[in-house]
Amino acid sequence: MAYTLQEIVNKLTGIDDIFFFKLAEDKGFCEELLQVILENKNIKITQNKPQAVLRNIKGRSVTLDLECIDENGVLSDVEVQKQDNDDHQKRVRYNMANMDTAESEKGIKFQELKDIYMVYISKFDMFNKGKTIYHIDRVIRETQETVYNGTHEIYVNTKIDDGSEIAEYMQILKQQSLPDNPKFPNSCKAIRNIKTGKGDGKMCDLVQEYAEQEKIKMLVEMFNDGLVTIEAAVNKLGITEEKFMEYSEEYNRQMV
């Protein structure tokens, strides 16, 4: 079944990568998201960078879904994740290490390192404990005292609705329909603007790219299940067999 661009937009939610990318361009959305999840209505961000790339010349570079800096210089990385197909805590560890490296100048004293908040939004309950939000602290095992090094790990999901304000906000990110919740005006406005075409024209290009990716994914799955031949798949996509196999190998790697 073929969908129009608007029908595809209507089906997207705030935790779809392509849609979150557009939302992350809206400063008001970013600020409200952090205010809600970090439970601090006084947060004011000075910079929001969707798809912020941290170069690592000696290792794997990192692309952050959203990097924010507030008026006190505190860094936040917001990641969205729909699939439970990776070691998410190690991804968090790697991202935070690269953020420290990217923000540090030679000769800096460790006390000058900026605080970092890692906000990891998932469609699934990562720890399967029935909570909407989880805060991970560093604890001295022998005394059970919490100690701080300036890093904050926060995992929040759209699956569990525990009746909290954070859970209410997560339901806005989860829904496909146009949101209208007066508690979260900036986020509702940003989502409505994109869904109704009031945002800039880049959304159409992104949706076309998304639609093409979904088509590739569907054909790879059908090929894996023996429902379509490689000849039929490449004809549908207009690519070479070699390129299709590259897509297939990448998809299968992600599913491991």
Short mmCIF file of N, CA and C in Angstrom, two decimals, residues 47 49 52-58 60-64 67 69 73 75-77 93-106 108 112-116:
data_model
loop_
_atom_site.label_atom_id
_atom_site.label_comp_id
_atom_site.label_asym_id
_atom_site.label_seq_id
_atom_site.Cartn_x
_atom_site.Cartn_y
_atom_site.Cartn_z
N GLN A 47 21.36 26.86 23.65
CA GLN A 47 21.73 26.24 22.37
C GLN A 47 21.11 24.85 22.27
N LYS A 49 21.19 21.56 19.48
CA LYS A 49 21.81 21.05 18.27
C LYS A 49 21.28 19.65 17.96
N ALA A 52 23.92 16.36 16.55
CA ALA A 52 25.24 16.96 16.82
C ALA A 52 26.32 15.89 16.67
N VAL A 53 27.29 16.14 15.82
CA VAL A 53 28.35 15.16 15.54
C VAL A 53 29.57 15.48 16.40
N LEU A 54 30.05 14.47 17.14
CA LEU A 54 31.28 14.60 17.93
C LEU A 54 32.34 13.76 17.24
N ARG A 55 33.32 14.42 16.65
CA ARG A 55 34.36 13.73 15.90
C ARG A 55 35.38 13.09 16.85
N ASN A 56 35.78 11.87 16.51
CA ASN A 56 36.81 11.17 17.28
C ASN A 56 37.84 10.66 16.28
N ILE A 57 39.00 11.31 16.22
CA ILE A 57 39.98 10.97 15.18
C ILE A 57 40.64 9.62 15.43
N LYS A 58 40.56 9.09 16.65
CA LYS A 58 41.20 7.81 16.94
C LYS A 58 40.20 6.68 17.15
N ARG A 60 35.57 5.66 17.13
CA ARG A 60 34.24 5.83 16.53
C ARG A 60 33.67 7.20 16.90
N SER A 61 33.26 7.95 15.89
CA SER A 61 32.61 9.23 16.15
C SER A 61 31.16 8.99 16.61
N VAL A 62 30.56 10.02 17.19
CA VAL A 62 29.23 9.89 17.75
C VAL A 62 28.32 10.98 17.19
N THR A 63 27.08 10.61 16.88
CA THR A 63 26.08 11.59 16.51
C THR A 63 25.00 11.58 17.59
N LEU A 64 24.89 12.69 18.31
CA LEU A 64 23.89 12.81 19.38
C LEU A 64 22.55 13.21 18.76
N GLU A 67 21.74 17.66 21.38
CA GLU A 67 22.63 18.20 22.40
C GLU A 67 22.14 19.60 22.77
N ILE A 69 22.67 23.02 25.59
CA ILE A 69 23.48 23.70 26.59
C ILE A 69 22.58 24.72 27.26
N GLY A 73 25.82 26.52 31.37
CA GLY A 73 26.85 25.73 30.72
C GLY A 73 26.69 24.23 30.89
N LEU A 75 25.53 20.57 30.04
CA LEU A 75 25.27 19.86 28.79
C LEU A 75 24.20 18.79 28.99
N SER A 76 23.36 18.63 27.99
CA SER A 76 22.38 17.55 28.00
C SER A 76 22.41 16.85 26.65
N ASP A 77 22.37 15.53 26.69
CA ASP A 77 22.23 14.72 25.48
C ASP A 77 20.92 13.98 25.59
N ARG A 93 27.30 5.37 28.10
CA ARG A 93 28.68 5.54 28.59
C ARG A 93 29.58 6.13 27.52
N TYR A 94 29.46 5.62 26.29
CA TYR A 94 30.31 6.09 25.20
C TYR A 94 29.98 7.53 24.82
N ASN A 95 28.69 7.85 24.76
CA ASN A 95 28.28 9.21 24.42
C ASN A 95 28.81 10.21 25.44
N MET A 96 28.68 9.88 26.71
CA MET A 96 29.12 10.81 27.76
C MET A 96 30.63 11.01 27.73
N ALA A 97 31.36 9.94 27.45
CA ALA A 97 32.82 10.04 27.37
C ALA A 97 33.22 10.96 26.22
N ASN A 98 32.53 10.83 25.10
CA ASN A 98 32.85 11.67 23.95
C ASN A 98 32.43 13.12 24.17
N MET A 99 31.36 13.34 24.91
CA MET A 99 30.96 14.70 25.24
C MET A 99 32.00 15.37 26.12
N ASP A 100 32.52 14.65 27.08
CA ASP A 100 33.58 15.18 27.93
C ASP A 100 34.80 15.55 27.10
N THR A 101 35.19 14.64 26.21
CA THR A 101 36.37 14.87 25.38
C THR A 101 36.17 16.08 24.46
N ALA A 102 34.99 16.17 23.86
CA ALA A 102 34.72 17.25 22.91
C ALA A 102 34.70 18.61 23.58
N GLU A 103 34.29 18.65 24.85
CA GLU A 103 34.15 19.93 25.54
C GLU A 103 35.39 20.33 26.34
N SER A 104 36.38 19.46 26.39
CA SER A 104 37.56 19.71 27.23
C SER A 104 38.72 20.23 26.40
N GLU A 105 39.38 21.24 26.91
CA GLU A 105 40.56 21.77 26.27
C GLU A 105 41.81 21.23 26.97
N LYS A 106 42.92 21.23 26.24
CA LYS A 106 44.17 20.74 26.79
C LYS A 106 44.55 21.53 28.04
N ILE A 108 42.99 21.50 30.92
CA ILE A 108 41.86 21.81 31.79
C ILE A 108 41.94 21.00 33.08
N GLU A 112 36.85 21.61 36.31
CA GLU A 112 36.22 22.49 35.34
C GLU A 112 35.32 21.75 34.34
N LEU A 113 35.31 20.42 34.40
CA LEU A 113 34.44 19.65 33.51
C LEU A 113 32.99 20.04 33.75
N LYS A 114 32.25 20.20 32.68
CA LYS A 114 30.86 20.58 32.79
C LYS A 114 30.01 19.39 33.25
N ASP A 115 28.92 19.69 33.94
CA ASP A 115 27.96 18.65 34.27
C ASP A 115 27.31 18.16 32.97
N ILE A 116 26.99 16.87 32.94
CA ILE A 116 26.35 16.27 31.77
C ILE A 116 25.10 15.51 32.21
#
